C-alpha atoms as a PDB file:
ATOM      1  CA  MET A   1     -12.796  -6.245  12.729  1.00  0.00           C
ATOM      2  CA  GLU A   2     -13.133  -2.278  13.965  1.00  0.00           C
ATOM      3  CA  HIS A   3      -9.337   0.254  13.734  1.00  0.00           C
ATOM      4  CA  VAL A   4      -8.309  -0.552  17.138  1.00  0.00           C
ATOM      5  CA  LYS A   5      -4.254   0.747  18.105  1.00  0.00           C
ATOM      6  CA  LEU A   6      -1.845  -1.755  16.765  1.00  0.00           C
ATOM      7  CA  ARG A   7      -0.900  -3.236  19.920  1.00  0.00           C
ATOM      8  CA  LYS A   8       3.059  -3.713  19.001  1.00  0.00           C
ATOM      9  CA  SER A   9       5.494  -1.867  17.111  1.00  0.00           C
ATOM     10  CA  PHE A  10       9.398  -2.583  16.447  1.00  0.00           C
ATOM     11  CA  ALA A  11      12.573   0.577  16.161  1.00  0.00           C
ATOM     12  CA  SER A  12      13.526   0.644  12.431  1.00  0.00           C
ATOM     13  CA  SER A  13      16.395   1.870  11.764  1.00  0.00           C
ATOM     14  CA  PHE A  14      14.144   4.784  10.599  1.00  0.00           C
ATOM     15  CA  GLY A  15      11.253   5.571  13.041  1.00  0.00           C
ATOM     16  CA  LYS A  16       9.354   3.239  15.346  1.00  0.00           C
ATOM     17  CA  ILE A  17       6.868   1.242  13.085  1.00  0.00           C
ATOM     18  CA  SER A  18       3.403   0.313  14.849  1.00  0.00           C
ATOM     19  CA  TYR A  19       2.162  -3.352  13.983  1.00  0.00           C
ATOM     20  CA  ASP A  20      -0.141  -6.750  14.578  1.00  0.00           C
ATOM     21  CA  PHE A  21      -0.677  -9.846  13.483  1.00  0.00           C
ATOM     22  CA  MET A  22      -3.944 -11.845  13.415  1.00  0.00           C
ATOM     23  CA  GLY A  23      -4.479 -15.838  12.778  1.00  0.00           C
ATOM     24  CA  GLU A  24      -2.343 -18.439  12.610  1.00  0.00           C
ATOM     25  CA  GLY A  25      -0.710 -20.661   9.764  1.00  0.00           C
ATOM     26  CA  PRO A  26       2.071 -20.182   7.355  1.00  0.00           C
ATOM     27  CA  PRO A  27       2.709 -15.666   7.326  1.00  0.00           C
ATOM     28  CA  ILE A  28       1.284 -13.067   4.651  1.00  0.00           C
ATOM     29  CA  ILE A  29       2.626  -9.351   4.973  1.00  0.00           C
ATOM     30  CA  LEU A  30       0.476  -6.470   4.333  1.00  0.00           C
ATOM     31  CA  VAL A  31       1.869  -3.617   2.830  1.00  0.00           C
ATOM     32  CA  HIS A  32      -0.712  -0.461   2.821  1.00  0.00           C
ATOM     33  CA  GLY A  33      -0.048   2.914  -0.145  1.00  0.00           C
ATOM     34  CA  THR A  34      -0.539   5.946   0.138  1.00  0.00           C
ATOM     35  CA  PRO A  35      -2.577   8.336   1.263  1.00  0.00           C
ATOM     36  CA  TRP A  36      -3.321   4.503   3.469  1.00  0.00           C
ATOM     37  CA  SER A  37      -3.083   2.697   6.003  1.00  0.00           C
ATOM     38  CA  SER A  38      -3.804  -0.603   8.377  1.00  0.00           C
ATOM     39  CA  PHE A  39      -6.990   0.601   8.632  1.00  0.00           C
ATOM     40  CA  ASN A  40      -7.631  -0.131   4.597  1.00  0.00           C
ATOM     41  CA  TRP A  41      -7.107  -4.000   5.382  1.00  0.00           C
ATOM     42  CA  ARG A  42      -9.958  -4.422   7.456  1.00  0.00           C
ATOM     43  CA  HIS A  43     -12.004  -6.476   5.512  1.00  0.00           C
ATOM     44  CA  ILE A  44      -9.135  -8.462   4.211  1.00  0.00           C
ATOM     45  CA  ILE A  45      -7.544  -9.418   7.551  1.00  0.00           C
ATOM     46  CA  PRO A  46     -10.231 -11.832   9.437  1.00  0.00           C
ATOM     47  CA  ALA A  47     -11.166 -13.049   6.491  1.00  0.00           C
ATOM     48  CA  LEU A  48      -7.361 -14.385   5.725  1.00  0.00           C
ATOM     49  CA  SER A  49      -6.645 -15.124   9.363  1.00  0.00           C
ATOM     50  CA  GLN A  50      -8.846 -17.855   9.029  1.00  0.00           C
ATOM     51  CA  TRP A  51      -5.881 -19.947   6.979  1.00  0.00           C
ATOM     52  CA  PHE A  52      -3.037 -17.645   7.947  1.00  0.00           C
ATOM     53  CA  THR A  53      -0.826 -15.740  10.174  1.00  0.00           C
ATOM     54  CA  VAL A  54      -1.592 -11.984   8.917  1.00  0.00           C
ATOM     55  CA  TYR A  55       1.041  -8.819  10.024  1.00  0.00           C
ATOM     56  CA  TYR A  56      -0.508  -5.519   9.266  1.00  0.00           C
ATOM     57  CA  TYR A  57       1.434  -2.640   9.490  1.00  0.00           C
ATOM     58  CA  ASP A  58       1.984   1.216   9.573  1.00  0.00           C
ATOM     59  CA  LEU A  59       4.021   2.779   7.065  1.00  0.00           C
ATOM     60  CA  LEU A  60       6.677   5.100   8.547  1.00  0.00           C
ATOM     61  CA  GLY A  61       5.078   8.424   8.026  1.00  0.00           C
ATOM     62  CA  TYR A  62       1.828   6.653   8.137  1.00  0.00           C
ATOM     63  CA  GLY A  63      -1.148   6.118  10.553  1.00  0.00           C
ATOM     64  CA  GLN A  64      -0.001   4.963  13.872  1.00  0.00           C
ATOM     65  CA  SER A  65       3.397   5.158  12.817  1.00  0.00           C
ATOM     66  CA  ASP A  66       6.417   7.458  13.574  1.00  0.00           C
ATOM     67  CA  LYS A  67       5.485  10.768  11.178  1.00  0.00           C
ATOM     68  CA  PRO A  68       9.372  12.006  11.387  1.00  0.00           C
ATOM     69  CA  GLU A  69      10.110  15.073  10.053  1.00  0.00           C
ATOM     70  CA  GLY A  70      12.801  13.614   7.495  1.00  0.00           C
ATOM     71  CA  ASP A  71      12.576  10.997   4.859  1.00  0.00           C
ATOM     72  CA  VAL A  72       9.245   8.627   4.584  1.00  0.00           C
ATOM     73  CA  SER A  73       9.968   8.293   0.927  1.00  0.00           C
ATOM     74  CA  LEU A  74       9.774   5.405  -1.346  1.00  0.00           C
ATOM     75  CA  GLY A  75      13.283   5.051  -0.582  1.00  0.00           C
ATOM     76  CA  VAL A  76      13.022   4.225   3.048  1.00  0.00           C
ATOM     77  CA  GLN A  77      10.099   2.252   2.715  1.00  0.00           C
ATOM     78  CA  ASN A  78      11.178  -0.630   1.733  1.00  0.00           C
ATOM     79  CA  LYS A  79      14.547  -1.177   4.071  1.00  0.00           C
ATOM     80  CA  ILE A  80      12.199  -0.819   6.867  1.00  0.00           C
ATOM     81  CA  LEU A  81      10.122  -3.696   5.437  1.00  0.00           C
ATOM     82  CA  LEU A  82      13.473  -6.258   5.403  1.00  0.00           C
ATOM     83  CA  GLU A  83      13.682  -4.501   9.112  1.00  0.00           C
ATOM     84  CA  PHE A  84      10.451  -5.897   9.799  1.00  0.00           C
ATOM     85  CA  LEU A  85      10.714  -9.351   8.084  1.00  0.00           C
ATOM     86  CA  HIS A  86      13.927  -9.436  10.564  1.00  0.00           C
ATOM     87  CA  HIS A  87      12.066  -8.632  13.397  1.00  0.00           C
ATOM     88  CA  LEU A  88       9.502 -10.750  12.910  1.00  0.00           C
ATOM     89  CA  GLU A  89      12.139 -13.752  12.025  1.00  0.00           C
ATOM     90  CA  LEU A  90      10.449 -14.474   8.865  1.00  0.00           C
ATOM     91  CA  ASN A  91      12.527 -15.909   5.948  1.00  0.00           C
ATOM     92  CA  LYS A  92      10.294 -16.121   2.757  1.00  0.00           C
ATOM     93  CA  PRO A  93       6.666 -15.030   3.769  1.00  0.00           C
ATOM     94  CA  ILE A  94       3.742 -14.012   0.669  1.00  0.00           C
ATOM     95  CA  VAL A  95       3.197 -10.255   0.903  1.00  0.00           C
ATOM     96  CA  ILE A  96       0.838  -8.428  -0.629  1.00  0.00           C
ATOM     97  CA  GLY A  97       0.522  -4.781  -0.944  1.00  0.00           C
ATOM     98  CA  HIS A  98      -1.312  -2.268  -2.294  1.00  0.00           C
ATOM     99  CA  ASP A  99      -0.254   1.112  -4.103  1.00  0.00           C
ATOM    100  CA  PHE A 100       3.124   2.135  -2.672  1.00  0.00           C
ATOM    101  CA  GLY A 101       2.598  -0.839  -1.101  1.00  0.00           C
ATOM    102  CA  GLY A 102       2.829  -2.466  -4.155  1.00  0.00           C
ATOM    103  CA  THR A 103       6.003  -0.406  -5.776  1.00  0.00           C
ATOM    104  CA  THR A 104       7.476  -1.300  -1.687  1.00  0.00           C
ATOM    105  CA  VAL A 105       7.201  -4.702  -2.403  1.00  0.00           C
ATOM    106  CA  LEU A 106       8.792  -4.816  -5.684  1.00  0.00           C
ATOM    107  CA  ARG A 107      11.601  -2.554  -4.288  1.00  0.00           C
ATOM    108  CA  THR A 108      12.310  -4.917  -1.315  1.00  0.00           C
ATOM    109  CA  HIS A 109      12.261  -8.092  -3.670  1.00  0.00           C
ATOM    110  CA  LEU A 110      14.438  -6.506  -6.540  1.00  0.00           C
ATOM    111  CA  LEU A 111      16.864  -4.310  -4.650  1.00  0.00           C
ATOM    112  CA  GLY A 112      16.684  -5.774  -1.726  1.00  0.00           C
ATOM    113  CA  LYS A 113      17.066  -9.547  -2.903  1.00  0.00           C
ATOM    114  CA  GLN A 114      14.375 -10.545  -0.658  1.00  0.00           C
ATOM    115  CA  ASP A 115      12.409 -14.018  -2.205  1.00  0.00           C
ATOM    116  CA  PHE A 116       8.824 -14.073  -1.221  1.00  0.00           C
ATOM    117  CA  GLU A 117       6.642 -17.399  -1.338  1.00  0.00           C
ATOM    118  CA  LYS A 118       4.646 -14.775  -3.421  1.00  0.00           C
ATOM    119  CA  MET A 119       3.186 -11.444  -4.129  1.00  0.00           C
ATOM    120  CA  ILE A 120      -0.084 -10.287  -4.606  1.00  0.00           C
ATOM    121  CA  LEU A 121      -0.006  -6.153  -5.903  1.00  0.00           C
ATOM    122  CA  ILE A 122      -3.331  -4.540  -5.833  1.00  0.00           C
ATOM    123  CA  ASP A 123      -2.647  -1.213  -8.611  1.00  0.00           C
ATOM    124  CA  PRO A 124       1.051  -0.479  -7.637  1.00  0.00           C
ATOM    125  CA  VAL A 125       2.992   2.203  -8.593  1.00  0.00           C
ATOM    126  CA  ALA A 126       4.936   0.139 -10.957  1.00  0.00           C
ATOM    127  CA  LEU A 127       5.395   2.051 -14.264  1.00  0.00           C
ATOM    128  CA  ALA A 128       5.962   5.807 -15.409  1.00  0.00           C
ATOM    129  CA  PRO A 129       4.464   7.989 -16.000  1.00  0.00           C
ATOM    130  CA  TRP A 130       2.586   8.845 -12.421  1.00  0.00           C
ATOM    131  CA  GLY A 131       1.999  11.240 -10.082  1.00  0.00           C
ATOM    132  CA  SER A 132      -1.330  13.169 -10.084  1.00  0.00           C
ATOM    133  CA  PRO A 133      -1.363  16.893 -10.940  1.00  0.00           C
ATOM    134  CA  PHE A 134      -1.860  17.141  -7.000  1.00  0.00           C
ATOM    135  CA  PHE A 135       0.928  15.677  -6.398  1.00  0.00           C
ATOM    136  CA  SER A 136       3.035  17.636  -8.662  1.00  0.00           C
ATOM    137  CA  HIS A 137       1.433  21.195  -6.735  1.00  0.00           C
ATOM    138  CA  VAL A 138       2.075  20.066  -2.759  1.00  0.00           C
ATOM    139  CA  ASN A 139       5.020  19.494  -4.597  1.00  0.00           C
ATOM    140  CA  LYS A 140       5.768  22.965  -5.264  1.00  0.00           C
ATOM    141  CA  TYR A 141       4.022  24.362  -2.514  1.00  0.00           C
ATOM    142  CA  GLU A 142       4.025  21.915   0.411  1.00  0.00           C
ATOM    143  CA  ILE A 143       4.881  24.525   2.709  1.00  0.00           C
ATOM    144  CA  ALA A 144       1.563  26.650   1.646  1.00  0.00           C
ATOM    145  CA  PHE A 145      -0.673  23.573   2.255  1.00  0.00           C
ATOM    146  CA  GLN A 146       1.081  22.952   5.742  1.00  0.00           C
ATOM    147  CA  GLY A 147      -0.021  26.433   6.608  1.00  0.00           C
ATOM    148  CA  ILE A 148      -3.670  25.798   5.860  1.00  0.00           C
ATOM    149  CA  PRO A 149      -6.859  25.755   8.226  1.00  0.00           C
ATOM    150  CA  GLU A 150      -7.027  22.501   9.247  1.00  0.00           C
ATOM    151  CA  TYR A 151     -11.218  22.792   8.393  1.00  0.00           C
ATOM    152  CA  ILE A 152      -9.859  23.127   4.994  1.00  0.00           C
ATOM    153  CA  HIS A 153      -6.865  20.703   4.887  1.00  0.00           C
ATOM    154  CA  GLU A 154      -9.992  18.027   6.114  1.00  0.00           C
ATOM    155  CA  SER A 155     -11.514  18.753   3.291  1.00  0.00           C
ATOM    156  CA  ILE A 156      -9.074  18.500   0.909  1.00  0.00           C
ATOM    157  CA  VAL A 157      -8.048  15.052   2.330  1.00  0.00           C
ATOM    158  CA  SER A 158     -11.460  14.022   2.460  1.00  0.00           C
ATOM    159  CA  THR A 159     -12.288  14.744  -1.202  1.00  0.00           C
ATOM    160  CA  TYR A 160      -8.332  13.391  -2.678  1.00  0.00           C
ATOM    161  CA  VAL A 161      -8.898   9.944  -0.451  1.00  0.00           C
ATOM    162  CA  GLN A 162     -12.933   9.279  -2.557  1.00  0.00           C
ATOM    163  CA  GLY A 163     -11.821   9.683  -5.909  1.00  0.00           C
ATOM    164  CA  ALA A 164      -9.597   6.727  -5.501  1.00  0.00           C
ATOM    165  CA  ALA A 165     -12.932   4.676  -4.522  1.00  0.00           C
ATOM    166  CA  TYR A 166     -15.804   3.290  -7.307  1.00  0.00           C
ATOM    167  CA  LYS A 167     -18.226   3.636  -4.550  1.00  0.00           C
ATOM    168  CA  THR A 168     -19.082   6.406  -2.398  1.00  0.00           C
ATOM    169  CA  LEU A 169     -17.313   5.887   0.452  1.00  0.00           C
ATOM    170  CA  ASP A 170     -19.559   5.826   4.057  1.00  0.00           C
ATOM    171  CA  LYS A 171     -19.046   8.212   7.121  1.00  0.00           C
ATOM    172  CA  GLU A 172     -17.075   5.813   8.958  1.00  0.00           C
ATOM    173  CA  THR A 173     -14.938   4.291   6.090  1.00  0.00           C
ATOM    174  CA  LEU A 174     -13.985   8.274   5.548  1.00  0.00           C
ATOM    175  CA  GLU A 175     -13.472   9.097   8.536  1.00  0.00           C
ATOM    176  CA  GLY A 176     -10.633   6.084   9.300  1.00  0.00           C
ATOM    177  CA  ILE A 177      -8.815   7.232   6.314  1.00  0.00           C
ATOM    178  CA  VAL A 178      -8.636  11.064   6.899  1.00  0.00           C
ATOM    179  CA  SER A 179      -8.735  10.707  10.910  1.00  0.00           C
ATOM    180  CA  PRO A 180      -4.636   9.789  11.268  1.00  0.00           C
ATOM    181  CA  TRP A 181      -3.515  12.953   9.063  1.00  0.00           C
ATOM    182  CA  LEU A 182      -5.406  15.142  11.216  1.00  0.00           C
ATOM    183  CA  GLY A 183      -4.477  17.694  13.880  1.00  0.00           C
ATOM    184  CA  SER A 184      -0.683  19.442  13.252  1.00  0.00           C
ATOM    185  CA  SER A 185       1.485  16.333  12.943  1.00  0.00           C
ATOM    186  CA  GLY A 186      -0.902  14.307  10.842  1.00  0.00           C
ATOM    187  CA  GLN A 187      -1.524  17.295   8.608  1.00  0.00           C
ATOM    188  CA  SER A 188       2.722  17.427   7.719  1.00  0.00           C
ATOM    189  CA  GLY A 189       2.489  13.843   7.559  1.00  0.00           C
ATOM    190  CA  PHE A 190       0.192  14.382   4.427  1.00  0.00           C
ATOM    191  CA  TYR A 191       2.026  17.019   2.531  1.00  0.00           C
ATOM    192  CA  ARG A 192       5.298  15.560   3.038  1.00  0.00           C
ATOM    193  CA  GLN A 193       4.695  11.827   1.884  1.00  0.00           C
ATOM    194  CA  ILE A 194       3.406  13.463  -1.048  1.00  0.00           C
ATOM    195  CA  ALA A 195       6.024  15.772  -1.943  1.00  0.00           C
ATOM    196  CA  GLN A 196       8.482  13.299  -0.796  1.00  0.00           C
ATOM    197  CA  ALA A 197       6.991  11.225  -3.928  1.00  0.00           C
ATOM    198  CA  ASP A 198       9.168  10.920  -7.037  1.00  0.00           C
ATOM    199  CA  GLN A 199       9.073   9.091  -9.896  1.00  0.00           C
ATOM    200  CA  ARG A 200      12.606   7.616  -9.658  1.00  0.00           C
ATOM    201  CA  TYR A 201      11.974   5.404  -6.840  1.00  0.00           C
ATOM    202  CA  THR A 202      10.020   3.375  -9.580  1.00  0.00           C
ATOM    203  CA  ASP A 203      12.152   4.230 -12.422  1.00  0.00           C
ATOM    204  CA  GLU A 204      14.998   2.372 -10.150  1.00  0.00           C
ATOM    205  CA  ILE A 205      13.691  -0.630 -10.847  1.00  0.00           C
ATOM    206  CA  GLU A 206      11.434  -0.797 -13.287  1.00  0.00           C
ATOM    207  CA  PRO A 207      14.375  -2.168 -15.830  1.00  0.00           C
ATOM    208  CA  PHE A 208      14.561  -5.310 -14.250  1.00  0.00           C
ATOM    209  CA  TYR A 209      10.933  -6.798 -13.712  1.00  0.00           C
ATOM    210  CA  ASN A 210      11.217  -9.007 -16.409  1.00  0.00           C
ATOM    211  CA  ASP A 211      13.618 -10.646 -13.455  1.00  0.00           C
ATOM    212  CA  ILE A 212      11.421 -11.104 -11.357  1.00  0.00           C
ATOM    213  CA  ARG A 213      10.710 -15.453 -10.533  1.00  0.00           C
ATOM    214  CA  ASP A 214       8.628 -15.656  -8.001  1.00  0.00           C
ATOM    215  CA  PRO A 215       4.887 -16.228  -8.058  1.00  0.00           C
ATOM    216  CA  VAL A 216       3.095 -12.856  -8.620  1.00  0.00           C
ATOM    217  CA  LEU A 217      -0.590 -12.020  -9.229  1.00  0.00           C
ATOM    218  CA  LEU A 218      -1.286  -8.234 -10.241  1.00  0.00           C
ATOM    219  CA  ILE A 219      -4.973  -7.430  -9.259  1.00  0.00           C
ATOM    220  CA  TRP A 220      -7.085  -3.727 -10.388  1.00  0.00           C
ATOM    221  CA  GLY A 221      -9.666  -1.983 -10.173  1.00  0.00           C
ATOM    222  CA  GLU A 222     -11.412  -1.778 -13.573  1.00  0.00           C
ATOM    223  CA  GLN A 223     -12.326   1.531 -12.875  1.00  0.00           C
ATOM    224  CA  ASP A 224      -9.242   3.047 -11.466  1.00  0.00           C
ATOM    225  CA  ASN A 225      -8.730   6.354 -12.109  1.00  0.00           C
ATOM    226  CA  TRP A 226      -5.805   6.724 -10.711  1.00  0.00           C
ATOM    227  CA  ILE A 227      -4.236   3.736 -12.133  1.00  0.00           C
ATOM    228  CA  PRO A 228      -5.737   3.046 -15.410  1.00  0.00           C
ATOM    229  CA  ILE A 229      -6.013  -0.404 -15.890  1.00  0.00           C
ATOM    230  CA  GLU A 230      -4.148  -0.194 -18.959  1.00  0.00           C
ATOM    231  CA  LYS A 231      -1.028   0.185 -16.839  1.00  0.00           C
ATOM    232  CA  GLY A 232      -1.919  -3.025 -15.166  1.00  0.00           C
ATOM    233  CA  LYS A 233      -1.604  -4.859 -18.019  1.00  0.00           C
ATOM    234  CA  GLU A 234       0.790  -3.582 -19.760  1.00  0.00           C
ATOM    235  CA  LEU A 235       2.964  -4.203 -15.878  1.00  0.00           C
ATOM    236  CA  ARG A 236       1.749  -7.703 -16.638  1.00  0.00           C
ATOM    237  CA  ASP A 237       3.616  -7.941 -20.501  1.00  0.00           C
ATOM    238  CA  LYS A 238       6.796  -6.923 -17.918  1.00  0.00           C
ATOM    239  CA  ILE A 239       6.511 -10.105 -15.341  1.00  0.00           C
ATOM    240  CA  GLU A 240       7.166 -13.241 -17.038  1.00  0.00           C
ATOM    241  CA  THR A 241       5.675 -14.681 -13.485  1.00  0.00           C
ATOM    242  CA  ALA A 242       2.783 -12.529 -13.709  1.00  0.00           C
ATOM    243  CA  GLU A 243      -1.265 -13.284 -13.386  1.00  0.00           C
ATOM    244  CA  PHE A 244      -4.243 -11.127 -14.118  1.00  0.00           C
ATOM    245  CA  ILE A 245      -7.019 -10.341 -12.517  1.00  0.00           C
ATOM    246  CA  SER A 246      -9.614  -6.867 -13.022  1.00  0.00           C
ATOM    247  CA  ILE A 247     -12.177  -6.486 -10.968  1.00  0.00           C
ATOM    248  CA  PRO A 248     -15.520  -4.655 -11.955  1.00  0.00           C
ATOM    249  CA  ASN A 249     -17.053  -2.121 -10.209  1.00  0.00           C
ATOM    250  CA  ALA A 250     -13.936  -1.102  -8.086  1.00  0.00           C
ATOM    251  CA  GLY A 251     -10.959   2.027  -8.620  1.00  0.00           C
ATOM    252  CA  HIS A 252      -7.798   2.000  -6.855  1.00  0.00           C
ATOM    253  CA  LEU A 253      -9.201   1.272  -3.138  1.00  0.00           C
ATOM    254  CA  VAL A 254     -10.494  -1.844  -4.276  1.00  0.00           C
ATOM    255  CA  GLN A 255     -10.262  -3.146  -0.532  1.00  0.00           C
ATOM    256  CA  GLU A 256     -13.089  -0.902   0.343  1.00  0.00           C
ATOM    257  CA  ASP A 257     -15.165  -1.146  -3.455  1.00  0.00           C
ATOM    258  CA  GLN A 258     -14.843  -4.908  -3.929  1.00  0.00           C
ATOM    259  CA  PRO A 259     -13.414  -7.162  -0.529  1.00  0.00           C
ATOM    260  CA  ALA A 260     -15.497 -10.364  -0.821  1.00  0.00           C
ATOM    261  CA  GLU A 261     -14.240 -10.713  -4.783  1.00  0.00           C
ATOM    262  CA  LEU A 262     -10.704  -9.305  -3.649  1.00  0.00           C
ATOM    263  CA  VAL A 263     -10.236 -12.139  -1.399  1.00  0.00           C
ATOM    264  CA  SER A 264     -11.819 -15.049  -2.986  1.00  0.00           C
ATOM    265  CA  HIS A 265      -9.378 -13.866  -5.502  1.00  0.00           C
ATOM    266  CA  ILE A 266      -6.198 -14.183  -3.316  1.00  0.00           C
ATOM    267  CA  LEU A 267      -7.402 -17.341  -2.043  1.00  0.00           C
ATOM    268  CA  LYS A 268      -7.468 -19.228  -4.954  1.00  0.00           C
ATOM    269  CA  PHE A 269      -4.230 -17.971  -6.209  1.00  0.00           C
ATOM    270  CA  LEU A 270      -2.773 -18.612  -2.715  1.00  0.00           C
ATOM    271  CA  PHE A 271      -4.108 -22.202  -2.237  1.00  0.00           C
ATOM    272  CA  THR A 272      -2.719 -23.209  -6.552  1.00  0.00           C
ATOM    273  CA  LYS A 273       0.176 -24.752  -6.487  1.00  0.00           C
ATOM    274  CA  ALA A 274       2.965 -22.577  -8.007  1.00  0.00           C
END
């Protein structure tokens, strides 16, 4: 599956959201994280689409969706996901969220009162403290980063995203991840979404993890340098309905490091009766 233009869009209350779908069967929603896009699901979508209708979209401020100058934080992403489900007329789909996408799923469930058939969370941002020194630095000096030369910006983004993977990302993969962040709107969008990352969005929901009753699968890369696996085990202990799977030879970007093993765990969970 190549990274092609998302064919569909809907007008959310916050901006245009680009999306697409593949396959037939029960619905699955894929929610990516930061600084990723639907591109990073390209190994997962064709496999799942053999049994499911797989919907995938770019978060507001990311990929092929609008990159407005305003709010693109976690505080709006769960509201957009609710609007997306309404647009698709889906009541209780399966949902898979990675990184900030996992946060968005949790906020949609706990704050938006949206039930899911099953939730699969891949290395989600869910427990304090989080946020790298790079995040903190951009938060303080966002305007300075907005003005750096494009070739330096491209180098920063490339180095940053490579740190999420266990394996060295090949040229095509790296280009697919970095390209939405190039150009004037891409560069400003990259630093904007980092500057707006705020731990209060997980602090707001962390006390309610024990209230989750929908089936949950937590999947973690054993070599995740962004969010250590110990955080995943801590999160498992807070969610009564959670199963926990770790994947060796995988970092934070599990869907690039070990896509086949990731799909196998997803399918086993989905085809096991709750």
